[in-house]
Short mmCIF file of C-alpha atoms in Angstrom, two decimals:
data_model
loop_
_atom_site.label_atom_id
_atom_site.label_comp_id
_atom_site.label_asym_id
_atom_site.label_seq_id
_atom_site.Cartn_x
_atom_site.Cartn_y
_atom_site.Cartn_z
CA MET A 1 19.33 -234.31 139.95
CA ASP A 2 22.30 -232.26 138.74
CA PHE A 3 20.34 -229.59 136.88
CA LYS A 4 23.36 -227.29 136.80
CA ARG A 5 25.36 -229.84 134.81
CA ILE A 6 22.39 -230.52 132.52
CA GLU A 7 22.13 -226.81 131.82
CA GLU A 8 25.85 -226.65 130.98
CA ILE A 9 25.47 -229.47 128.46
CA LEU A 10 22.43 -227.86 126.83
CA ASN A 11 24.29 -224.54 126.55
CA ASP A 12 27.36 -226.16 124.94
CA LYS A 13 27.49 -225.53 121.19
CA GLU A 14 29.16 -228.92 120.73
CA THR A 15 26.08 -230.74 122.03
CA ASP A 16 24.04 -232.53 119.36
CA ALA A 17 20.24 -232.58 119.62
CA ARG A 18 18.18 -235.40 118.11
CA LEU A 19 14.48 -236.14 117.89
CA HIS A 20 12.95 -239.61 118.29
CA LEU A 21 9.31 -240.63 117.87
CA VAL A 22 8.41 -243.64 119.99
CA HIS A 23 5.52 -246.10 120.04
CA TRP A 24 4.65 -248.92 122.44
CA THR A 25 3.28 -251.91 120.53
CA ALA A 26 0.42 -254.06 121.80
CA GLY A 27 2.95 -256.76 122.64
CA GLY A 28 4.92 -254.49 124.96
CA LYS A 29 7.75 -253.78 122.54
CA VAL A 30 9.10 -250.36 121.60
CA LYS A 31 9.39 -249.03 118.07
CA THR A 32 11.29 -245.82 117.31
CA VAL A 33 11.69 -243.55 114.31
CA THR A 34 14.53 -241.02 114.21
CA PRO A 35 13.77 -238.38 111.56
CA THR A 36 16.35 -235.89 110.33
CA ILE A 37 15.85 -232.40 111.70
CA GLY A 38 17.26 -228.99 110.76
CA ASP A 39 19.46 -226.67 112.82
CA GLN A 40 16.58 -224.40 113.74
CA PHE A 41 14.51 -227.28 115.05
CA GLU A 42 17.51 -228.51 117.07
CA LYS A 43 17.62 -225.10 118.72
CA ASN A 44 13.88 -225.27 119.32
CA ILE A 45 13.89 -228.54 121.26
CA THR A 46 17.05 -227.48 123.09
CA ASN A 47 15.41 -224.23 124.21
CA ILE A 48 12.27 -226.08 125.31
CA THR A 49 14.37 -228.38 127.50
CA LYS A 50 16.53 -225.54 128.85
CA LEU A 51 13.41 -223.66 129.93
CA GLN A 52 12.10 -226.69 131.80
CA VAL A 53 15.47 -227.31 133.48
CA ASN A 54 15.61 -223.68 134.58
CA ASN A 55 12.12 -224.03 136.08
CA CYS A 56 13.18 -227.19 137.93
CA LYS A 57 16.04 -225.33 139.60
CA LYS A 58 13.47 -223.11 141.31
CA LEU A 59 11.41 -226.01 142.67
CA THR A 60 11.78 -228.21 145.73
CA GLU A 61 12.99 -231.74 144.99
CA GLU A 62 11.09 -234.64 146.54
CA LYS A 63 11.46 -238.38 146.25
CA TYR A 64 8.98 -239.87 143.75
CA ASN A 65 5.83 -241.00 145.53
CA ILE A 66 3.74 -243.40 143.47
CA ILE A 67 0.57 -242.30 145.29
CA GLY A 68 0.80 -238.79 143.86
CA SER A 69 2.83 -235.58 143.85
CA ASN A 70 2.54 -232.24 145.58
CA ASP A 71 2.27 -228.99 143.66
CA ASP A 72 5.39 -226.99 142.80
CA VAL A 73 7.85 -229.83 143.30
CA VAL A 74 10.02 -231.87 140.98
CA GLU A 75 10.07 -235.55 141.87
CA THR A 76 13.27 -237.54 141.52
CA THR A 77 14.00 -241.24 141.49
CA SER A 78 16.67 -243.70 140.45
CA LYS A 79 16.87 -245.03 136.92
CA GLN A 80 17.68 -248.41 138.45
CA ALA A 81 14.18 -248.62 139.95
CA TYR A 82 12.63 -248.55 136.46
CA LYS A 83 15.57 -249.89 134.50
CA LYS A 84 13.68 -252.52 132.47
CA ASN A 85 11.33 -250.19 130.60
CA ILE A 86 13.77 -247.29 130.35
CA ASP A 87 16.39 -249.58 128.81
CA LEU A 88 13.79 -250.88 126.34
CA ILE A 89 13.24 -247.34 125.11
CA ILE A 90 16.90 -246.34 125.01
CA GLU A 91 17.88 -249.53 123.18
CA SER A 92 15.14 -248.84 120.65
CA ILE A 93 16.54 -245.34 120.15
CA LYS A 94 19.96 -246.82 119.39
CA THR A 95 18.46 -249.00 116.66
CA PRO A 96 15.55 -247.06 115.13
CA THR A 97 13.40 -248.70 112.51
CA ALA A 98 13.93 -247.61 108.93
CA LYS A 99 10.33 -248.33 107.95
CA PHE A 100 7.48 -247.58 110.32
CA SER A 101 4.07 -249.16 109.79
CA PHE A 102 2.04 -246.77 111.97
CA ASN A 103 0.24 -243.50 111.35
CA ASN A 104 1.67 -240.33 112.82
CA ASP A 105 -1.00 -240.22 115.51
CA SER A 106 0.07 -243.67 116.71
CA PHE A 107 3.28 -242.32 118.28
CA ASP A 108 3.05 -242.18 122.07
CA PHE A 109 5.83 -239.76 122.97
CA PHE A 110 8.83 -237.78 121.78
CA VAL A 111 12.37 -238.18 123.07
CA TYR A 112 14.80 -235.29 122.79
CA GLU A 113 18.31 -236.74 122.97
CA PHE A 114 21.24 -234.46 123.78
CA CYS A 115 24.76 -235.76 123.15
CA PRO A 116 27.57 -233.66 124.69
CA GLU A 117 30.61 -233.37 122.41
CA HIS A 118 29.03 -235.91 120.02
CA THR A 119 29.34 -238.74 122.57
CA GLU A 120 27.52 -242.03 122.03
CA GLU A 121 27.78 -243.09 125.70
CA ASN A 122 24.27 -243.22 127.10
CA SER A 123 25.51 -242.44 130.63
CA LYS A 124 26.67 -239.00 129.46
CA LYS A 125 23.57 -238.15 127.43
CA ILE A 126 20.44 -236.29 128.44
CA PHE A 127 17.07 -237.75 127.45
CA ALA A 128 13.98 -235.54 127.73
CA PHE A 129 10.55 -237.13 127.23
CA ARG A 130 7.26 -235.54 126.21
CA ARG A 131 3.94 -237.21 125.40
CA THR A 132 2.62 -236.40 121.94
CA LYS A 133 -0.45 -234.29 121.33
CA LYS A 134 -3.27 -235.72 119.22
CA PHE A 135 -4.91 -233.48 116.64
CA LYS A 136 -7.99 -235.59 115.98
CA SER A 137 -10.19 -232.70 117.12
CA PHE A 138 -9.34 -230.99 113.81
CA ASN A 139 -10.41 -233.93 111.66
CA LYS A 140 -13.93 -232.59 111.20
CA GLY A 141 -12.82 -228.97 111.01
CA PHE A 142 -9.78 -227.29 109.55
CA ILE A 143 -6.41 -225.81 110.44
CA GLY A 144 -4.31 -223.36 108.48
CA HIS A 145 -2.71 -219.92 108.44
CA LEU A 146 -3.37 -216.50 106.95
CA ILE A 147 -0.79 -215.25 104.41
CA GLU A 148 -1.22 -211.75 102.96
CA GLY A 149 -4.99 -211.91 103.20
CA HIS A 150 -5.23 -215.46 101.86
CA PHE A 151 -6.15 -218.36 104.13
CA LYS A 152 -4.15 -221.48 103.31
CA LYS A 153 -5.62 -224.69 104.66
CA LEU A 154 -3.19 -227.27 105.97
CA GLU A 155 -3.94 -230.93 105.57
CA ASN A 156 -4.87 -232.05 109.07
CA GLU A 157 -4.67 -235.82 108.68
CA ASN A 158 -2.09 -237.50 110.94
CA LEU A 159 -0.74 -234.25 112.35
CA LEU A 160 1.81 -234.73 115.12
CA GLY A 161 3.01 -232.15 117.59
CA THR A 162 3.67 -231.05 121.14
CA ASP A 163 4.12 -227.92 123.24
CA GLY A 164 6.85 -226.27 125.30
CA ILE A 165 6.68 -228.77 128.17
CA VAL A 166 8.95 -231.69 129.10
CA ASP A 167 7.51 -234.53 131.20
CA VAL A 168 10.62 -236.43 132.30
CA ILE A 169 14.39 -235.96 132.15
CA VAL A 170 16.81 -238.89 132.42
CA TYR A 171 20.47 -238.09 133.02
CA GLY A 172 23.02 -240.66 134.16
CA GLU A 173 21.40 -242.82 136.83
CA ASN A 174 18.82 -240.24 137.85
CA ILE A 175 15.30 -239.35 136.73
CA ALA A 176 13.57 -235.99 137.21
CA ILE A 177 9.78 -236.24 136.99
CA LEU A 178 8.14 -232.99 136.00
CA GLN A 179 4.73 -234.48 135.15
CA HIS A 180 3.74 -237.29 137.52
CA VAL A 181 1.06 -239.06 135.46
CA ALA A 182 2.98 -238.67 132.19
CA PHE A 183 6.00 -240.46 133.72
CA GLU A 184 3.87 -243.48 134.60
CA ARG A 185 2.26 -243.60 131.17
CA ILE A 186 5.42 -243.06 129.13
CA PHE A 187 7.27 -245.87 130.89
CA HIS A 188 4.26 -248.16 131.42
CA ILE A 189 4.84 -248.15 135.17
CA SER A 190 1.25 -249.25 135.89
CA ASN A 191 2.21 -252.82 134.92
CA GLU A 192 4.86 -252.81 137.64
CA PHE A 193 2.39 -251.40 140.17
CA TYR A 194 -0.01 -254.25 139.45
CA GLU A 195 2.64 -256.96 139.82
CA ASN A 196 3.95 -255.43 143.05
CA ALA A 197 0.42 -255.18 144.46
CA LYS A 198 -0.24 -258.84 143.66
CA LYS A 199 2.98 -259.75 145.44
CA VAL A 200 1.94 -257.83 148.56
CA LEU A 201 -1.47 -259.53 148.60
CA SER A 202 0.07 -262.98 148.15
CA ASN A 203 1.09 -263.06 151.82
CA LYS A 204 -0.57 -266.15 153.32
CA LYS A 205 -1.25 -264.35 156.61
CA PHE A 206 -4.08 -262.42 154.98
CA ASN A 207 -6.11 -265.53 154.17
CA LYS A 208 -5.79 -266.76 157.74
CA LYS A 209 -6.88 -263.54 159.38
CA ILE A 210 -9.29 -261.87 156.92
CA ALA A 211 -12.67 -263.44 156.19
CA ASN A 212 -13.51 -263.25 152.44
CA PHE A 213 -9.95 -262.19 151.65
CA ASN A 214 -10.07 -263.47 148.05
CA GLN A 215 -12.94 -261.07 147.37
CA LEU A 216 -10.95 -258.22 148.93
CA LYS A 217 -7.96 -259.11 146.76
CA ASN A 218 -10.02 -259.15 143.55
CA ASP A 219 -11.68 -255.84 144.41
CA ALA A 220 -8.36 -254.17 145.26
CA LEU A 221 -6.63 -255.26 142.05
CA LYS A 222 -9.45 -253.74 139.98
CA ASN A 223 -8.85 -250.28 141.49
CA GLY A 224 -5.87 -248.36 140.08
CA ASN A 225 -5.51 -246.10 143.12
CA TYR A 226 -5.49 -249.00 145.58
CA VAL A 227 -3.04 -250.90 143.36
CA LYS A 228 -0.64 -247.96 143.66
CA ARG A 229 -1.02 -247.78 147.42
CA LEU A 230 -0.41 -251.51 147.78
CA SER A 231 2.53 -251.43 145.40
CA LYS A 232 4.30 -248.88 147.58
CA LEU A 233 4.29 -251.32 150.49
CA GLY A 234 6.70 -253.55 148.59
CA ASP A 235 8.47 -256.17 150.65
CA SER A 236 7.99 -254.39 154.01
CA ASN A 237 6.31 -256.07 156.96
CA VAL A 238 3.82 -253.19 157.36
CA PRO A 239 0.87 -254.78 155.44
CA THR A 240 0.28 -257.55 157.98
CA LEU A 241 0.81 -255.60 161.22
CA PHE A 242 -2.91 -254.91 161.65
CA ILE A 243 -3.84 -258.61 161.56
CA GLU A 244 -1.03 -259.66 163.89
CA ASP A 245 -2.44 -257.55 166.71
CA LEU A 246 -6.22 -257.55 166.33
CA GLU A 247 -6.70 -255.95 169.76
CA ALA A 248 -4.80 -252.86 168.61
CA THR A 249 -6.68 -252.94 165.30
CA LYS A 250 -10.03 -253.07 167.14
CA LYS A 251 -9.09 -249.86 168.99
CA VAL A 252 -8.37 -248.19 165.64
CA VAL A 253 -11.63 -249.49 164.17
CA ASP A 254 -13.58 -248.07 167.12
CA SER A 255 -11.70 -244.75 167.30
CA PHE A 256 -12.18 -244.03 163.59
CA ASN A 257 -15.67 -245.56 163.32
CA LEU A 258 -14.54 -247.82 160.48
CA GLY A 259 -17.54 -250.15 160.82
CA LEU A 260 -15.42 -253.31 160.52
CA SER A 261 -16.31 -256.49 162.38
CA ILE A 262 -13.68 -258.50 164.26
CA LYS A 263 -14.72 -261.88 165.64
CA ASP A 264 -13.42 -265.44 165.92
CA ASP A 265 -9.88 -264.05 165.63
CA LYS A 266 -10.63 -262.69 162.15
CA ILE A 267 -11.50 -259.33 160.62
CA GLU A 268 -14.38 -259.52 158.17
CA TYR A 269 -14.46 -258.04 154.67
CA ASN A 270 -17.96 -257.65 153.24
CA ASP A 271 -17.89 -255.37 150.19
CA GLU A 272 -16.03 -252.63 148.28
CA THR A 273 -17.27 -249.88 150.59
CA GLN A 274 -14.82 -251.24 153.20
CA LEU A 275 -11.89 -251.58 150.81
CA GLY A 276 -10.33 -248.17 151.49
CA ASN A 277 -10.29 -248.84 155.23
CA PHE A 278 -8.56 -252.18 154.75
CA ILE A 279 -5.90 -250.63 152.50
CA SER A 280 -5.30 -247.88 155.07
CA LEU A 281 -4.92 -250.53 157.78
CA MET A 282 -2.34 -252.33 155.63
CA GLN A 283 -0.48 -249.03 155.27
CA ASP A 284 -0.69 -248.37 159.03
CA ALA A 285 -2.05 -245.01 157.89
CA TYR A 286 -4.20 -244.17 160.93
CA TYR A 287 -2.57 -241.85 163.47
CA LYS A 288 -3.13 -239.46 166.37
CA THR A 289 -1.18 -236.18 166.58
CA LEU A 290 1.16 -235.74 169.55
CA ILE A 291 0.18 -232.19 170.48
CA GLY A 292 -3.44 -231.75 169.41
CA ASN A 293 -4.36 -235.39 170.04
CA GLN A 294 -6.28 -235.38 166.73
CA ASN A 295 -7.09 -238.46 164.68
CA GLY A 296 -5.95 -238.54 161.06
CA VAL A 297 -5.37 -240.78 158.02
CA ASP A 298 -2.24 -240.54 155.85
CA GLU A 299 -3.09 -242.31 152.57
CA ARG A 300 0.24 -241.25 151.00
CA ARG A 301 2.30 -243.55 153.22
#
């Protein structure tokens, strides 16, 4: 991600800043409201984003890993990989609704849009995303401020707000992910994980070589973590390697005490307690170190 260029745009006095409030509907559509904001608030959201960009420059960049992220890194990925949902949001921003039929606390996230030199070309804009904060915890209490010894209560119904953090930055064809889980929730990536996992498990080789495979498939698709791990396998030939060479798989099963039964040219699946081992076998995640000769499992493959 070109954070230096992003910083230059944010520092340019000719750059416009806009605020959008976005909501995913139950039907998977996106609704956006674009309120007017004052100069001071423009500076506020610009400074929030600048601070986050400056922090990113100090971090190591790593390719987005759907299994999870390491600490003190900024993950990056291509916009093309998640084009469908990102385009849904950006198109909604271009045509905001004039009348919104939801309460303030129904909005799912904010988008801070930065337009260099007043451009309307999306490829030149910066989009920063932040999930909204819910204030329902104040509904049974109160919120307000003290002015010259007098406490003034603020109406706390449908309050909407956020903090000084940015979750995701989209610039050009690149995405910087500052908050791993927030990225997946803002762009509804979990739906894609599920479809990709189903595709991986649709390989006919599994049914031929795994006893009770349909039960394994159902159990796996109910578990969000396993869905992610399967989704990462994509169209590779890794998932079926362990059933194509059952002799090699038996050595792994014995070496790691996996407690799996292989007989009649099939590997048996009995219940959910074995599910993690099967997913790791699909990932070819079991290994032995070259120097220390130590066994290990890499679930982030």
